Amino acid sequence: MEFLYTRQQMEGFKGYQSKVKIGNWSEDLELEAAKLKSYLMKKERGELKCTQAEDRFAHALQPAALNPRSNDGYVHFGDIIMLFNQATDGCLACDPQEPLQEGTFATTSTWYTEPCSRNTFQIVPWQGRGDKKDAMFDFRDDIVHFGQKIQIKVNPSLGANESVLASYPRTPTSFSRYSRNLEVVMQDKNNWNSVWEVQYLDPQFKMEMEGQAVPTNAPVALLHCGTHQHLASDVIKYRNDYGTEYEVFGKSFSEVVKGQLGVRERTMLGDCNRWCFVTAIPSEGG
């Protein structure tokens, strides 16, 4: 009985090619031609994995313009902004290609601080039912105020179905991937889980600052109205297709500020809870 394959080929050895005329070289030649034909067809249709990844990165990292409505130094509804975190020295970002639960996808704090589609967001007011605090103020302008309910929506250029930043209570099946704190995601549902409140950092002046305009490029805190925990990010490595970024989650960090003579000690939020609304990237010339 004559074998069409060598002993090495029957045992799974792939070292021989069709050009050496060993074994069933004619069949190997036809198989190589079929693989080449399939490769060229997928390349023409854009179905190659490398092509899909290139298109995905080009879409998510396309430059985005920060578009403030006014240059008065305050945050306005409708502004395209970036959210910088003081602890990670990075900005909030999202990845629609990393789905988590149904209708949600991942958020991180990225080191890539150039404005692009995945790390810029739009500030919109919450239009639903609020709490008792909302009855104290009657905001009729388009400026964001301390104590006001807002939503943080993805940049429309990302095409993520107008998803908004949300958080959920921690359960045995719902928690942040690494730190096991409250999970923070982007979701396509418009409910109370996606409502945030802008707060002043210093608790000594927190009540006095409610109702005042929120300045840009100044540290603030974002309180989640559903869980009453603050938006946070820490130097916890989060590996995804964009490299090593940092995890975003919900937790209130506290640090005690020592008082001087005649001044009481007070508890401030930690660096992990300090965020800045950035509406313009400073130039190299200052």
mmCIF file with all atom_site columns, C-alpha atoms in Angstrom, residues 75-198:
data_model
loop_
_atom_site.group_PDB
_atom_site.id
_atom_site.type_symbol
_atom_site.label_atom_id
_atom_site.label_alt_id
_atom_site.label_comp_id
_atom_site.label_asym_id
_atom_site.label_entity_id
_atom_site.label_seq_id
_atom_site.pdbx_PDB_ins_code
_atom_site.Cartn_x
_atom_site.Cartn_y
_atom_site.Cartn_z
_atom_site.occupancy
_atom_site.B_iso_or_equiv
_atom_site.pdbx_formal_charge
_atom_site.auth_seq_id
_atom_site.auth_comp_id
_atom_site.auth_asym_id
_atom_site.auth_atom_id
_atom_site.pdbx_PDB_model_num
ATOM 1   C CA . VAL A 1 75  ? -19.768 74.642 31.916 1.00 0.00 ? 75  VAL A CA 1
ATOM 2   C CA . HIS A 1 76  ? -22.816 74.864 29.649 1.00 0.00 ? 76  HIS A CA 1
ATOM 3   C CA . PHE A 1 77  ? -25.323 72.233 28.623 1.00 0.00 ? 77  PHE A CA 1
ATOM 4   C CA . GLY A 1 78  ? -24.529 70.980 25.151 1.00 0.00 ? 78  GLY A CA 1
ATOM 5   C CA . ASP A 1 79  ? -20.785 71.507 25.559 1.00 0.00 ? 79  ASP A CA 1
ATOM 6   C CA . ILE A 1 80  ? -18.444 68.829 24.214 1.00 0.00 ? 80  ILE A CA 1
ATOM 7   C CA . ILE A 1 81  ? -16.052 68.324 27.118 1.00 0.00 ? 81  ILE A CA 1
ATOM 8   C CA . MET A 1 82  ? -13.402 66.012 28.546 1.00 0.00 ? 82  MET A CA 1
ATOM 9   C CA . LEU A 1 83  ? -13.441 64.708 32.114 1.00 0.00 ? 83  LEU A CA 1
ATOM 10  C CA . PHE A 1 84  ? -9.967  64.612 33.677 1.00 0.00 ? 84  PHE A CA 1
ATOM 11  C CA . ASN A 1 85  ? -9.282  62.648 36.841 1.00 0.00 ? 85  ASN A CA 1
ATOM 12  C CA . GLN A 1 86  ? -6.754  63.929 39.361 1.00 0.00 ? 86  GLN A CA 1
ATOM 13  C CA . ALA A 1 87  ? -5.620  60.518 40.661 1.00 0.00 ? 87  ALA A CA 1
ATOM 14  C CA . THR A 1 88  ? -4.862  58.881 37.301 1.00 0.00 ? 88  THR A CA 1
ATOM 15  C CA . ASP A 1 89  ? -3.937  62.064 35.421 1.00 0.00 ? 89  ASP A CA 1
ATOM 16  C CA . GLY A 1 90  ? -6.088  60.688 32.598 1.00 0.00 ? 90  GLY A CA 1
ATOM 17  C CA . CYS A 1 91  ? -9.508  61.315 31.155 1.00 0.00 ? 91  CYS A CA 1
ATOM 18  C CA . LEU A 1 92  ? -12.749 59.363 31.019 1.00 0.00 ? 92  LEU A CA 1
ATOM 19  C CA . ALA A 1 93  ? -13.142 57.178 27.918 1.00 0.00 ? 93  ALA A CA 1
ATOM 20  C CA . CYS A 1 94  ? -15.509 54.511 26.634 1.00 0.00 ? 94  CYS A CA 1
ATOM 21  C CA . ASP A 1 95  ? -15.307 51.517 24.300 1.00 0.00 ? 95  ASP A CA 1
ATOM 22  C CA . PRO A 1 96  ? -18.536 50.513 22.491 1.00 0.00 ? 96  PRO A CA 1
ATOM 23  C CA . GLN A 1 97  ? -16.764 47.392 21.175 1.00 0.00 ? 97  GLN A CA 1
ATOM 24  C CA . GLU A 1 98  ? -16.391 45.994 24.709 1.00 0.00 ? 98  GLU A CA 1
ATOM 25  C CA . PRO A 1 99  ? -19.952 45.035 25.691 1.00 0.00 ? 99  PRO A CA 1
ATOM 26  C CA . LEU A 1 100 ? -20.653 44.053 29.285 1.00 0.00 ? 100 LEU A CA 1
ATOM 27  C CA . GLN A 1 101 ? -24.286 43.377 30.098 1.00 0.00 ? 101 GLN A CA 1
ATOM 28  C CA . GLU A 1 102 ? -27.214 43.906 27.767 1.00 0.00 ? 102 GLU A CA 1
ATOM 29  C CA . GLY A 1 103 ? -27.183 47.450 26.406 1.00 0.00 ? 103 GLY A CA 1
ATOM 30  C CA . THR A 1 104 ? -23.996 48.510 28.247 1.00 0.00 ? 104 THR A CA 1
ATOM 31  C CA . PHE A 1 105 ? -20.308 48.828 27.405 1.00 0.00 ? 105 PHE A CA 1
ATOM 32  C CA . ALA A 1 106 ? -17.101 49.563 29.288 1.00 0.00 ? 106 ALA A CA 1
ATOM 33  C CA . THR A 1 107 ? -15.632 52.842 30.535 1.00 0.00 ? 107 THR A CA 1
ATOM 34  C CA . THR A 1 108 ? -12.031 53.505 31.574 1.00 0.00 ? 108 THR A CA 1
ATOM 35  C CA . SER A 1 109 ? -9.647  56.318 32.402 1.00 0.00 ? 109 SER A CA 1
ATOM 36  C CA . THR A 1 110 ? -7.239  56.596 29.492 1.00 0.00 ? 110 THR A CA 1
ATOM 37  C CA . TRP A 1 111 ? -3.764  58.042 29.196 1.00 0.00 ? 111 TRP A CA 1
ATOM 38  C CA . TYR A 1 112 ? -4.619  59.271 25.684 1.00 0.00 ? 112 TYR A CA 1
ATOM 39  C CA . THR A 1 113 ? -5.556  62.877 26.414 1.00 0.00 ? 113 THR A CA 1
ATOM 40  C CA . GLU A 1 114 ? -5.918  64.227 22.883 1.00 0.00 ? 114 GLU A CA 1
ATOM 41  C CA . PRO A 1 115 ? -9.609  64.977 22.200 1.00 0.00 ? 115 PRO A CA 1
ATOM 42  C CA . CYS A 1 116 ? -11.129 62.139 20.172 1.00 0.00 ? 116 CYS A CA 1
ATOM 43  C CA . SER A 1 117 ? -14.506 60.456 19.812 1.00 0.00 ? 117 SER A CA 1
ATOM 44  C CA . ARG A 1 118 ? -14.081 57.981 22.655 1.00 0.00 ? 118 ARG A CA 1
ATOM 45  C CA . ASN A 1 119 ? -12.871 60.420 25.348 1.00 0.00 ? 119 ASN A CA 1
ATOM 46  C CA . THR A 1 120 ? -15.145 63.419 24.714 1.00 0.00 ? 120 THR A CA 1
ATOM 47  C CA . PHE A 1 121 ? -18.689 63.680 26.049 1.00 0.00 ? 121 PHE A CA 1
ATOM 48  C CA . GLN A 1 122 ? -21.683 65.969 25.947 1.00 0.00 ? 122 GLN A CA 1
ATOM 49  C CA . ILE A 1 123 ? -23.337 67.428 29.053 1.00 0.00 ? 123 ILE A CA 1
ATOM 50  C CA . VAL A 1 124 ? -27.151 67.339 28.961 1.00 0.00 ? 124 VAL A CA 1
ATOM 51  C CA . PRO A 1 125 ? -29.731 68.163 31.679 1.00 0.00 ? 125 PRO A CA 1
ATOM 52  C CA . TRP A 1 126 ? -31.841 65.470 33.307 1.00 0.00 ? 126 TRP A CA 1
ATOM 53  C CA . GLN A 1 127 ? -35.404 65.912 32.043 1.00 0.00 ? 127 GLN A CA 1
ATOM 54  C CA . GLY A 1 128 ? -37.128 63.359 34.263 1.00 0.00 ? 128 GLY A CA 1
ATOM 55  C CA . ARG A 1 129 ? -38.434 63.500 37.788 1.00 0.00 ? 129 ARG A CA 1
ATOM 56  C CA . GLY A 1 130 ? -35.933 64.721 40.365 1.00 0.00 ? 130 GLY A CA 1
ATOM 57  C CA . ASP A 1 131 ? -35.830 64.879 44.163 1.00 0.00 ? 131 ASP A CA 1
ATOM 58  C CA . LYS A 1 132 ? -36.873 67.439 46.770 1.00 0.00 ? 132 LYS A CA 1
ATOM 59  C CA . LYS A 1 133 ? -33.692 69.439 46.288 1.00 0.00 ? 133 LYS A CA 1
ATOM 60  C CA . ASP A 1 134 ? -34.667 70.317 42.717 1.00 0.00 ? 134 ASP A CA 1
ATOM 61  C CA . ALA A 1 135 ? -37.677 72.269 44.009 1.00 0.00 ? 135 ALA A CA 1
ATOM 62  C CA . MET A 1 136 ? -35.320 74.716 45.755 1.00 0.00 ? 136 MET A CA 1
ATOM 63  C CA . PHE A 1 137 ? -33.823 76.023 42.507 1.00 0.00 ? 137 PHE A CA 1
ATOM 64  C CA . ASP A 1 138 ? -35.319 77.238 39.265 1.00 0.00 ? 138 ASP A CA 1
ATOM 65  C CA . PHE A 1 139 ? -32.555 77.072 36.684 1.00 0.00 ? 139 PHE A CA 1
ATOM 66  C CA . ARG A 1 140 ? -33.621 78.696 33.430 1.00 0.00 ? 140 ARG A CA 1
ATOM 67  C CA . ASP A 1 141 ? -30.236 79.282 31.781 1.00 0.00 ? 141 ASP A CA 1
ATOM 68  C CA . ASP A 1 142 ? -27.999 76.761 30.021 1.00 0.00 ? 142 ASP A CA 1
ATOM 69  C CA . ILE A 1 143 ? -25.215 76.895 32.632 1.00 0.00 ? 143 ILE A CA 1
ATOM 70  C CA . VAL A 1 144 ? -24.505 73.852 34.793 1.00 0.00 ? 144 VAL A CA 1
ATOM 71  C CA . HIS A 1 145 ? -24.885 74.610 38.516 1.00 0.00 ? 145 HIS A CA 1
ATOM 72  C CA . PHE A 1 146 ? -23.733 72.845 41.673 1.00 0.00 ? 146 PHE A CA 1
ATOM 73  C CA . GLY A 1 147 ? -26.493 70.565 42.922 1.00 0.00 ? 147 GLY A CA 1
ATOM 74  C CA . GLN A 1 148 ? -28.088 70.260 39.489 1.00 0.00 ? 148 GLN A CA 1
ATOM 75  C CA . LYS A 1 149 ? -28.912 66.875 37.942 1.00 0.00 ? 149 LYS A CA 1
ATOM 76  C CA . ILE A 1 150 ? -27.045 66.135 34.709 1.00 0.00 ? 150 ILE A CA 1
ATOM 77  C CA . GLN A 1 151 ? -26.335 63.308 32.300 1.00 0.00 ? 151 GLN A CA 1
ATOM 78  C CA . ILE A 1 152 ? -23.038 62.604 30.544 1.00 0.00 ? 152 ILE A CA 1
ATOM 79  C CA . LYS A 1 153 ? -23.675 61.435 26.993 1.00 0.00 ? 153 LYS A CA 1
ATOM 80  C CA . VAL A 1 154 ? -21.214 60.010 24.482 1.00 0.00 ? 154 VAL A CA 1
ATOM 81  C CA . ASN A 1 155 ? -19.968 62.170 21.652 1.00 0.00 ? 155 ASN A CA 1
ATOM 82  C CA . PRO A 1 156 ? -22.470 61.913 18.766 1.00 0.00 ? 156 PRO A CA 1
ATOM 83  C CA . SER A 1 157 ? -19.566 61.249 16.385 1.00 0.00 ? 157 SER A CA 1
ATOM 84  C CA . LEU A 1 158 ? -18.940 57.903 18.121 1.00 0.00 ? 158 LEU A CA 1
ATOM 85  C CA . GLY A 1 159 ? -22.327 56.633 16.984 1.00 0.00 ? 159 GLY A CA 1
ATOM 86  C CA . ALA A 1 160 ? -23.088 54.700 20.183 1.00 0.00 ? 160 ALA A CA 1
ATOM 87  C CA . ASN A 1 161 ? -26.862 55.233 20.115 1.00 0.00 ? 161 ASN A CA 1
ATOM 88  C CA . GLU A 1 162 ? -26.701 58.230 22.498 1.00 0.00 ? 162 GLU A CA 1
ATOM 89  C CA . SER A 1 163 ? -25.521 56.134 25.428 1.00 0.00 ? 163 SER A CA 1
ATOM 90  C CA . VAL A 1 164 ? -25.100 57.849 28.797 1.00 0.00 ? 164 VAL A CA 1
ATOM 91  C CA . LEU A 1 165 ? -22.809 57.289 31.791 1.00 0.00 ? 165 LEU A CA 1
ATOM 92  C CA . ALA A 1 166 ? -24.492 55.111 34.437 1.00 0.00 ? 166 ALA A CA 1
ATOM 93  C CA . SER A 1 167 ? -23.786 53.110 37.561 1.00 0.00 ? 167 SER A CA 1
ATOM 94  C CA . TYR A 1 168 ? -25.505 50.271 39.397 1.00 0.00 ? 168 TYR A CA 1
ATOM 95  C CA . PRO A 1 169 ? -25.630 48.985 42.989 1.00 0.00 ? 169 PRO A CA 1
ATOM 96  C CA . ARG A 1 170 ? -23.137 46.251 43.696 1.00 0.00 ? 170 ARG A CA 1
ATOM 97  C CA . THR A 1 171 ? -24.576 42.744 43.520 1.00 0.00 ? 171 THR A CA 1
ATOM 98  C CA . PRO A 1 172 ? -22.998 39.261 43.378 1.00 0.00 ? 172 PRO A CA 1
ATOM 99  C CA . THR A 1 173 ? -23.159 39.484 39.569 1.00 0.00 ? 173 THR A CA 1
ATOM 100 C CA . SER A 1 174 ? -22.667 43.226 39.002 1.00 0.00 ? 174 SER A CA 1
ATOM 101 C CA . PHE A 1 175 ? -19.448 44.926 40.136 1.00 0.00 ? 175 PHE A CA 1
ATOM 102 C CA . SER A 1 176 ? -16.351 46.534 38.697 1.00 0.00 ? 176 SER A CA 1
ATOM 103 C CA . ARG A 1 177 ? -13.938 44.048 37.144 1.00 0.00 ? 177 ARG A CA 1
ATOM 104 C CA . TYR A 1 178 ? -10.843 44.533 39.313 1.00 0.00 ? 178 TYR A CA 1
ATOM 105 C CA . SER A 1 179 ? -11.638 46.604 42.417 1.00 0.00 ? 179 SER A CA 1
ATOM 106 C CA . ARG A 1 180 ? -15.060 44.970 43.025 1.00 0.00 ? 180 ARG A CA 1
ATOM 107 C CA . ASN A 1 181 ? -16.678 48.367 43.634 1.00 0.00 ? 181 ASN A CA 1
ATOM 108 C CA . LEU A 1 182 ? -19.769 49.786 41.965 1.00 0.00 ? 182 LEU A CA 1
ATOM 109 C CA . GLU A 1 183 ? -19.750 49.223 38.221 1.00 0.00 ? 183 GLU A CA 1
ATOM 110 C CA . VAL A 1 184 ? -19.693 52.322 35.989 1.00 0.00 ? 184 VAL A CA 1
ATOM 111 C CA . VAL A 1 185 ? -20.708 51.783 32.358 1.00 0.00 ? 185 VAL A CA 1
ATOM 112 C CA . MET A 1 186 ? -22.258 53.482 29.372 1.00 0.00 ? 186 MET A CA 1
ATOM 113 C CA . GLN A 1 187 ? -25.869 52.398 28.833 1.00 0.00 ? 187 GLN A CA 1
ATOM 114 C CA . ASP A 1 188 ? -28.486 53.044 26.163 1.00 0.00 ? 188 ASP A CA 1
ATOM 115 C CA . LYS A 1 189 ? -31.350 53.418 28.673 1.00 0.00 ? 189 LYS A CA 1
ATOM 116 C CA . ASN A 1 190 ? -32.410 56.807 29.994 1.00 0.00 ? 190 ASN A CA 1
ATOM 117 C CA . ASN A 1 191 ? -33.293 56.199 33.659 1.00 0.00 ? 191 ASN A CA 1
ATOM 118 C CA . TRP A 1 192 ? -32.336 57.236 37.207 1.00 0.00 ? 192 TRP A CA 1
ATOM 119 C CA . ASN A 1 193 ? -29.180 55.102 37.066 1.00 0.00 ? 193 ASN A CA 1
ATOM 120 C CA . SER A 1 194 ? -27.727 57.568 34.548 1.00 0.00 ? 194 SER A CA 1
ATOM 121 C CA . VAL A 1 195 ? -28.277 60.743 36.621 1.00 0.00 ? 195 VAL A CA 1
ATOM 122 C CA . TRP A 1 196 ? -25.354 62.543 38.296 1.00 0.00 ? 196 TRP A CA 1
ATOM 123 C CA . GLU A 1 197 ? -25.118 65.596 40.527 1.00 0.00 ? 197 GLU A CA 1
ATOM 124 C CA . VAL A 1 198 ? -22.229 68.070 40.410 1.00 0.00 ? 198 VAL A CA 1
#
